[in-house]
XYZ file of C-alpha atoms in Angstrom:
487
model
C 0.000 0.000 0.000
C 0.956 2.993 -0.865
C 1.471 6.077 1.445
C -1.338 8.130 0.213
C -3.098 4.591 0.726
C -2.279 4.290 4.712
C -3.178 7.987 5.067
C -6.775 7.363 3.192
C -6.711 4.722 5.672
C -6.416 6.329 8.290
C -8.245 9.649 8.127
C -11.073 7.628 7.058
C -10.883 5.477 10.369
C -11.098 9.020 12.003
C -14.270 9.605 10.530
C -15.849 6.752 10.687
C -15.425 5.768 13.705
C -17.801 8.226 15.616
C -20.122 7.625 12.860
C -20.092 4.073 13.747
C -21.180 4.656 17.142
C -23.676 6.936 16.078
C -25.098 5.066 13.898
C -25.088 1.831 16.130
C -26.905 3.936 19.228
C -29.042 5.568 17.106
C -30.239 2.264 15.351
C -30.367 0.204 17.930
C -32.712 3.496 19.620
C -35.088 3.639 16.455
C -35.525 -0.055 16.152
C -36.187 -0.998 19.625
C -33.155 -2.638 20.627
C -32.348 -1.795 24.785
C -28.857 -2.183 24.723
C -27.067 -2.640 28.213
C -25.074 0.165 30.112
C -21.563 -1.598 29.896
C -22.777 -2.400 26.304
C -23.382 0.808 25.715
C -20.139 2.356 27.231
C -18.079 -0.750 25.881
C -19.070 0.615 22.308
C -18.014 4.434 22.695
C -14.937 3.465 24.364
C -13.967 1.241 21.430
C -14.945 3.715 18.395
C -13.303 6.869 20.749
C -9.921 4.464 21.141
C -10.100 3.267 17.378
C -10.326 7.241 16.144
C -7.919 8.261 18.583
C -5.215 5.708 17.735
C -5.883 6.532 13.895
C -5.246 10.347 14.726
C -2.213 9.556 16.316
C -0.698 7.532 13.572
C -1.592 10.062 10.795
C 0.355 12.938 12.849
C 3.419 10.309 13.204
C 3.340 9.481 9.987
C 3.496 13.467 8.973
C 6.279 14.377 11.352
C 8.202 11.080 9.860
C 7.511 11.744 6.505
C 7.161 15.995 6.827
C 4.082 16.365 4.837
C 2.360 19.150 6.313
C -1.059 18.756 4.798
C -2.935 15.668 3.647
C -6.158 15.616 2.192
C -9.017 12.862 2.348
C -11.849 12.345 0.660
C -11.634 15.113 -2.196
C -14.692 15.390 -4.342
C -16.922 17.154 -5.897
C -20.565 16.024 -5.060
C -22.140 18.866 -7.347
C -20.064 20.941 -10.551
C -21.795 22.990 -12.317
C -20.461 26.501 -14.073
C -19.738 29.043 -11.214
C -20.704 26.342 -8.537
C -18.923 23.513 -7.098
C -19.937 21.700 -3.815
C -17.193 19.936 -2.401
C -16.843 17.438 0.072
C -13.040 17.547 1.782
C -11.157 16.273 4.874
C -7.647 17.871 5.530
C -5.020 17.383 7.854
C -2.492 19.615 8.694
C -1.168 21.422 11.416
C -4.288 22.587 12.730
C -7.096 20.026 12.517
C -4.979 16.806 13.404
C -3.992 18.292 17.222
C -7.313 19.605 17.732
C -9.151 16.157 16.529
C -6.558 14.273 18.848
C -8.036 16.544 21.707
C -11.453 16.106 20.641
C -11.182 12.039 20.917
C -9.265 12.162 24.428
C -11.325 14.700 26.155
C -14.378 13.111 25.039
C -13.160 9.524 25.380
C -12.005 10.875 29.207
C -15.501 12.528 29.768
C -17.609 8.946 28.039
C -15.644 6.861 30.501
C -16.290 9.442 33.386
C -20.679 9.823 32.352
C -20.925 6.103 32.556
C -20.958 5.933 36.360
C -22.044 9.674 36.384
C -25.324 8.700 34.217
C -25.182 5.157 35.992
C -29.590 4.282 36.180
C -30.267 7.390 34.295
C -33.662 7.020 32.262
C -31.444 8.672 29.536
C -28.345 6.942 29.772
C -28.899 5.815 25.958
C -30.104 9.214 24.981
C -27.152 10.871 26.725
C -24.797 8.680 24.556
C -26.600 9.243 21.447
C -26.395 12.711 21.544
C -22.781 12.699 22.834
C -22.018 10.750 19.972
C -23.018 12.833 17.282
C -21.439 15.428 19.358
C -17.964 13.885 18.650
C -19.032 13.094 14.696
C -19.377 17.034 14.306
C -16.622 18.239 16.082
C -14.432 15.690 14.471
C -15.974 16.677 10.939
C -15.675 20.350 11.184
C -11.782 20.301 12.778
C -11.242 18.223 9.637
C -12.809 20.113 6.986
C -10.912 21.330 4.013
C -14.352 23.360 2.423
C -16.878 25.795 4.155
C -20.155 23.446 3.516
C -18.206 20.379 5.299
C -17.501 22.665 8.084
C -21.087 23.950 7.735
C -22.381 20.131 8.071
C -20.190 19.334 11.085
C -20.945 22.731 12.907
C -24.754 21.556 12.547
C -24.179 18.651 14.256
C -22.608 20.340 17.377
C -25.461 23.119 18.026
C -28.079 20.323 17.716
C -26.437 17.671 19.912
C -25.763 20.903 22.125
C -28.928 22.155 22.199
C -30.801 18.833 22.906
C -28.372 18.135 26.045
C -28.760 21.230 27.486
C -32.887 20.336 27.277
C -32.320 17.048 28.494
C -34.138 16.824 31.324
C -37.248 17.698 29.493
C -39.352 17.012 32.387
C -38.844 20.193 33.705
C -39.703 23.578 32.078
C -36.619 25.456 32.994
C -33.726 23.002 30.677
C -36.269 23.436 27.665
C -36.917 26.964 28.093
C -33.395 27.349 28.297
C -32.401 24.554 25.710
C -34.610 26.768 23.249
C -32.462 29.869 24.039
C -29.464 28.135 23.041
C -30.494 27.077 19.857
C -31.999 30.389 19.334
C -28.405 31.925 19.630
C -27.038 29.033 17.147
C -29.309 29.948 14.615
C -28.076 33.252 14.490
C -24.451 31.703 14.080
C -25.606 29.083 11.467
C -27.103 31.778 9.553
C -24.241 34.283 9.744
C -21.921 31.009 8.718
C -24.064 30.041 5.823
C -24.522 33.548 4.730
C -20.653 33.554 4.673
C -20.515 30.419 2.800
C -22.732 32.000 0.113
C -20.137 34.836 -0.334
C -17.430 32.887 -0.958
C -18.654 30.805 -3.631
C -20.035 33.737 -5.202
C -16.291 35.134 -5.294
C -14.997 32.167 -6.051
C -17.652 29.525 -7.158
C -16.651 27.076 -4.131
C -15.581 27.644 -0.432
C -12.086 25.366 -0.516
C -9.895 26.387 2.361
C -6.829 25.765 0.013
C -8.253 27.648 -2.695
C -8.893 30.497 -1.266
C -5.106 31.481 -0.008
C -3.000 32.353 -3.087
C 0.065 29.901 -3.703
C 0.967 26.305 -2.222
C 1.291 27.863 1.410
C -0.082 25.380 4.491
C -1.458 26.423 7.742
C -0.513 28.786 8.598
C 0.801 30.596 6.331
C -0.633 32.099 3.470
C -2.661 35.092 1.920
C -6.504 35.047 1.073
C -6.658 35.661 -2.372
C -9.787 38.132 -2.298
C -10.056 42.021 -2.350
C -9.964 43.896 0.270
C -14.056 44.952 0.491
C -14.796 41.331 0.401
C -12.677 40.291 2.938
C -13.930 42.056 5.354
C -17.642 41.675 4.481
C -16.821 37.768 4.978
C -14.484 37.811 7.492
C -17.165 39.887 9.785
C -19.683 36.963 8.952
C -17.462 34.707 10.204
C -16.931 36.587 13.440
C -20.877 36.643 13.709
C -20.694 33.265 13.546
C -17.634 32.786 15.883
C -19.426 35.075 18.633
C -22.571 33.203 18.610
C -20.663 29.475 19.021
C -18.007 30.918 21.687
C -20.817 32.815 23.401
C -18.850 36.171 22.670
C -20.558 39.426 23.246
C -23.189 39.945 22.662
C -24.054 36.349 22.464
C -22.385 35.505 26.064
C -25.906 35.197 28.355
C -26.845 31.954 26.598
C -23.290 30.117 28.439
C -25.275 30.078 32.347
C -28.434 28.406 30.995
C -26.227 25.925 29.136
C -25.522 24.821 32.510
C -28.955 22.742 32.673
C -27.414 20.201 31.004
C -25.560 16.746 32.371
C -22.349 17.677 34.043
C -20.442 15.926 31.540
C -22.144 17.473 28.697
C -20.902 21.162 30.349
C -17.798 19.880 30.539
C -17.302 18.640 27.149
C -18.805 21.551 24.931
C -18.966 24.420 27.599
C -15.480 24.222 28.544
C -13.861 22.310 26.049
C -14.373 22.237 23.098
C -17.948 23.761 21.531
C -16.878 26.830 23.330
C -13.419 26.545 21.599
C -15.223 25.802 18.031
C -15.907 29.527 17.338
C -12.104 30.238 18.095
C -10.671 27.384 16.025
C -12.813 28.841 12.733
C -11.267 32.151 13.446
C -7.961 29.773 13.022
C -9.081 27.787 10.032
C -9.850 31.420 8.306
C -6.993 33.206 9.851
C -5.438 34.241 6.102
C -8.594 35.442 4.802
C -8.883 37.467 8.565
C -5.147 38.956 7.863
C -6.328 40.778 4.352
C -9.223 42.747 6.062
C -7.422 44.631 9.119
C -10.693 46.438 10.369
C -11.583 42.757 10.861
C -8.729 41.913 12.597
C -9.202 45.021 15.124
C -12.667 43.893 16.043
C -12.049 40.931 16.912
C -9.490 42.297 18.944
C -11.866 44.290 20.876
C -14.265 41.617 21.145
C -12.231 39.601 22.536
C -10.987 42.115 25.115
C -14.277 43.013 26.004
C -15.390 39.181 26.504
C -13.021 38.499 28.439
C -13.234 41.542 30.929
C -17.350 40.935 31.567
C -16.649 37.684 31.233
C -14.230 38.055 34.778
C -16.385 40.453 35.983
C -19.547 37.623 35.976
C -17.536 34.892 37.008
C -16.915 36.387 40.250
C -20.388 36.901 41.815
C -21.825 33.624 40.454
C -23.499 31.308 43.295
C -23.035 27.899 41.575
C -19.684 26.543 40.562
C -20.822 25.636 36.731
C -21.776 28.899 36.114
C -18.477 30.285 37.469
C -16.232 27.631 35.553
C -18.205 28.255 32.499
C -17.390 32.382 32.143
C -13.700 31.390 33.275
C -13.919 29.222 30.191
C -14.810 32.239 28.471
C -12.463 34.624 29.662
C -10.044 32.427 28.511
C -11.320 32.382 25.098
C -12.171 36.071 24.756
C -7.886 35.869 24.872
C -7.448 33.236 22.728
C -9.628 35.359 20.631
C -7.784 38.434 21.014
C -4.273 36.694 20.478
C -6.069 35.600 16.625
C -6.710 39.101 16.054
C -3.510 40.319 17.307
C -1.726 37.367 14.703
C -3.805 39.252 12.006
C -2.839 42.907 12.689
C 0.751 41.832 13.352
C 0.959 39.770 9.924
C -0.810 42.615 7.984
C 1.754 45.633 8.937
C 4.603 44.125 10.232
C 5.855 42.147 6.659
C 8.296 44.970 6.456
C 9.191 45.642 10.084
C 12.605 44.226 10.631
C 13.704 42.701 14.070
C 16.268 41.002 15.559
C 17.634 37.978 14.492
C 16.024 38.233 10.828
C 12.819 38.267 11.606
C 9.860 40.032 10.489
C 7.003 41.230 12.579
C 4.704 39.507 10.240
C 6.414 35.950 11.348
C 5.978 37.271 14.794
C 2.311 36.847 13.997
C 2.213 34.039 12.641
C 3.502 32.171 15.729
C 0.966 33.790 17.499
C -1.307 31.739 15.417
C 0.519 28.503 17.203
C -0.030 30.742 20.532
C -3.680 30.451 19.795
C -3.755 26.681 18.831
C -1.624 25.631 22.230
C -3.687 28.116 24.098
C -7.077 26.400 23.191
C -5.359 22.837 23.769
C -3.818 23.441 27.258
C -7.154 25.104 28.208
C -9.348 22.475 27.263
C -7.843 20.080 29.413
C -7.232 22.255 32.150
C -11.878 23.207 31.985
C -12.476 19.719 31.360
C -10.668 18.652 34.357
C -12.167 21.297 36.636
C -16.225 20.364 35.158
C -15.108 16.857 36.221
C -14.735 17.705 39.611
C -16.938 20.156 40.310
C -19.502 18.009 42.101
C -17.101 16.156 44.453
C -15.510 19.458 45.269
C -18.232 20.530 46.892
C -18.503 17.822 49.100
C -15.197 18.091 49.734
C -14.968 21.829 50.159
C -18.184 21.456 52.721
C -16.373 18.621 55.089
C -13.356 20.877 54.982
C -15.576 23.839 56.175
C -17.214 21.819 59.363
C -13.865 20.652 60.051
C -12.214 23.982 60.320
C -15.091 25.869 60.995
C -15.518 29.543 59.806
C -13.044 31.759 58.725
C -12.212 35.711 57.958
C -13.487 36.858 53.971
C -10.454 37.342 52.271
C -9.549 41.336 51.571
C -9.838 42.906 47.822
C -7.172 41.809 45.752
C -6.478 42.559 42.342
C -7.653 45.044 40.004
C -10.685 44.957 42.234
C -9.086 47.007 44.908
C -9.015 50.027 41.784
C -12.689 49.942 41.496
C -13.805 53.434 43.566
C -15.640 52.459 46.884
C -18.928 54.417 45.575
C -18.671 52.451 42.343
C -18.587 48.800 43.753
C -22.309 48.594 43.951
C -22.958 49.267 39.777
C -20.238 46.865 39.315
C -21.792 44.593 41.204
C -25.505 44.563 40.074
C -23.801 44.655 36.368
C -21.870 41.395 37.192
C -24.993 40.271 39.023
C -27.624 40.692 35.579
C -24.637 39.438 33.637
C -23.958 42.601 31.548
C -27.479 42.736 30.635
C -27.078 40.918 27.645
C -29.738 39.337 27.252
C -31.815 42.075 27.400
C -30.093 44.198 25.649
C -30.047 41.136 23.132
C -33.589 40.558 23.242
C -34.604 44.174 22.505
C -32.594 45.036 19.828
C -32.560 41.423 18.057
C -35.357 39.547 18.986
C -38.115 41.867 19.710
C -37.478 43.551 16.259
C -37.450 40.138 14.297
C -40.650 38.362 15.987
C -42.154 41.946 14.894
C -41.828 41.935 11.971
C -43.207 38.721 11.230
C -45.855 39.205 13.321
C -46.770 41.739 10.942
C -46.048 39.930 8.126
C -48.729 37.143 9.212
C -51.383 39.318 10.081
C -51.006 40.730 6.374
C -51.268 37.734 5.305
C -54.180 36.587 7.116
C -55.869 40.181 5.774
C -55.174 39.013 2.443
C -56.791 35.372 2.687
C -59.317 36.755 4.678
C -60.481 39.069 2.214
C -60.022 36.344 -0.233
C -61.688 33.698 1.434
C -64.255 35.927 2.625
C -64.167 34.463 5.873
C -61.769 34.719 9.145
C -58.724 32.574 10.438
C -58.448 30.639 13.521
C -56.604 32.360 15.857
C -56.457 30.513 18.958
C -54.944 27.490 19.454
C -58.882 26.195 20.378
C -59.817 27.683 16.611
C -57.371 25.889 14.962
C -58.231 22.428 16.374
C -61.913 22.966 15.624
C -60.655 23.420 12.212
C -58.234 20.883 12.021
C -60.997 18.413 13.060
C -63.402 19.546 10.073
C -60.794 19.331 7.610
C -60.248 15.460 8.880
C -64.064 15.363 8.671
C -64.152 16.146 4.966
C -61.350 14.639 4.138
């Protein structure tokens, strides 16, 4: 076999295997079939050890061989004249450590919600949904063009959205699932729109393609104008904000906390929360050619970060307080992508020391970034994982040492003006009113709008039909019945 062979191989065993354990949960869950808890965790754990292993052996195999970028699975599945829709897997520098992560954090947090989930009505919906949790996130690290991406981000906000609703019995998760995939939508659609202006550009949204020369992650230079650029580089900030819960899109992180612990710890602090940051990456040399980009990402990032620390500290339950230290991490993981941008955009002819450039400066900030996402991950995960026995164990440490002196003010807290502490408290408290402020300038408008839109349309079959709509929910099954009736 050939080497292109064992890497086909291979990145297809990367791919298939959490679509193997999809598909046999989700099966064996249409059909009927009760499958067992150990068989259930004995499956996952195989499929998560088979993917892992095969990531592993395609990054040997390029550090042995020093191919920096492999593809898989290159085809077109529709050509026609200014339109191609491509299907692509790539690895290179930036999917294969990320999709390495992605199987040992959520191998580590499978093995870890078996005896968490242990007699949980949902065990087998749990691992259903966690499983095509890990096919998305594998398929969008991996993805070479923007509708493969697209496909895998899908999978991510629905498997989110359902786990954070997933204990349906009670209003609050599906009130709160609903807000999350509210905020998704808004991503998905900012994505897609995105999507639609690069193939109109360039008739297809290839990664490769769309940097000019041979150049690998991450180097390279988006071959588009200037205008462009930025109108789809801000899309895919929209788009980044809205999956890394970014402002303004940052109230939706506490109710995500409903969920399963290990569902928070998997997406909310390691790696769905990380997704928004890593497309930022993937697009990083189309980002570089629009600098006004580049500069508001910068101060989105800044500004996440700082509410994000300012929340953190007066939340009452741990999740909630891990979950905006996630994101004040990423709001500087975000800002260190922007910074890469500016830096490789003016500095390619400021000279340093040592023969280097700014602009190479910035691109190592770009591996600054990747590490950055990788070491936090871990770190999150780790700190989800034992959130619930730290509370025991913080509590039996309390009665054992009984009470003890509040700490003083320490760090840039102590700057904060006495008379001031009380707005920066009830701002931290309402969690930068975001959601408010979200729902009245977003929400309210859009739901508006259509609600106009449907009462001119029931004006116009009304005066057609020459008879009114049902308008409660009481009318329309009164109608619904007659229609049965006569049909």
């Amino acid at each position: 076999m050939t080497l292109e062979g064992i890497f086909t191989l291979l990145g297809m065993i990367v791919v298939l295997a959490p679509a193997v354990l999809l598909i046999i949960l989700g099966v064996s869950s249409l059909v009927g079939w009760k499958l067992t808890e150990a068989g259930i965790s004995r499956s996952a754990q195989v499929t998560i050890w088979m993917g892992l292993i095969a990531a592993i052996a395609v990054l040997t195999l390029m550090l042995t061989t020093g191919k920096r970028h492999v593809q898989v699975l290159d085809g077109d599945w529709v050509a026609i004249p200014h339109y191609h829709f491509a299907v692509k897997l790539m690895f290179d520098r930036l999917s294969v450590p990320f999709v390495i992560l992605a199987f040992l954090l959520c191998g580590t947090i499978g093995a870890f919600a078996t005896r968490y989930m242990h007699n949980e009505p949902g065990f087998n919906r749990f691992f259903v949904l966690f499983s095509m949790f890990l096919l998305g996130i594998v398929v969008a690290a991996l993805a070479g063009t923007i509708e493969t991406l697209f496909a895998g981000w899908e999978l991510v906000g629905l498997s989110s959205a359902m786990l954070v609703a997933f204990y349906h019995e009670r209003p609050a998760p599906v009130k709160n699932g609903l807000h999350v995939w509210t905020v998704y939508r808004v991503s998905d659609a900012a994505l897609l729109l995105a999507s639609v202006v690069l193939h109109h550009l360039n008739s297809h949204g290839d990664f490769d393609k769309l940097t000019m020369g041979e150049a690998n992650w991450p180097y390279g230079t988006a071959a588009l104008e200037p205008g462009w650029a930025t109108l789809a580089g801000l899309l895919l900030v929209v788009a980044a904000a809205g999956k890394s819960a970014l402002i303004p899109f940052s109230g939706w992180l506490p109710r995500a906390m409903e969920g399963p612990t290990p569902s928070s710890a998997v997406f909310y602090g390691a790696l769905s929360v990380h997704l928004g940051a890593y497309l930022l990456l993937r697009v990083s040399p189309l980002l570089e050619a629009a600098p006004g980009v580049c500069a508001v990402i910068v101060v989105l990032g800044l500004s996440s970060s700082a509410v994000a620390s300012l929340i953190m500290k007066v939340q009452t339950d741990i999740k909630s307080q891990l979950s905006f230290a996630s994101l004040t991490q990423v709001g500087i993981i975000v800002t260190e992508i922007g910074v890469s941008g500016l830096l490789v955009h003016f500095g390619a002819d400021v000279d340093l020391p040592l023969g280097l450039t700014l602009a190479q400066i910035g691109v190592w900030f770009r591996y600054v970034a990747l590490l950055h996402i990788l070491g936090h991950a871990c770190w999150r995960t780790l700190q989800f994982l034992r959130a619930p026995t730290f509370l025991y164990d913080h509590k039996v440490l309390e009665n054992a040492i009984g009470a003890h002196e509040v700490p003083p003010t320490r760090g840039w807290e102590r700057w904060i003006p006495q008379a001031s502490r009380a707005k920066f408290y009830r701002f931290a408290l309402e969690r930068g009113f975001l959601d408010e402020w979200l729902i009245r300038l977003v929400v309210s408008p859009v739901r508006e709008f259509f609600e106009k839109c449907d009462r001119l349309e029931r004006g116009v079959v009304e005066e057609v039909g020459g008879a009114p709509l049902p308008s409660s929910k009481h009318e329309k099954a009164e109608w619904s019945s007659v229609l049965q009736e006569h049909s």
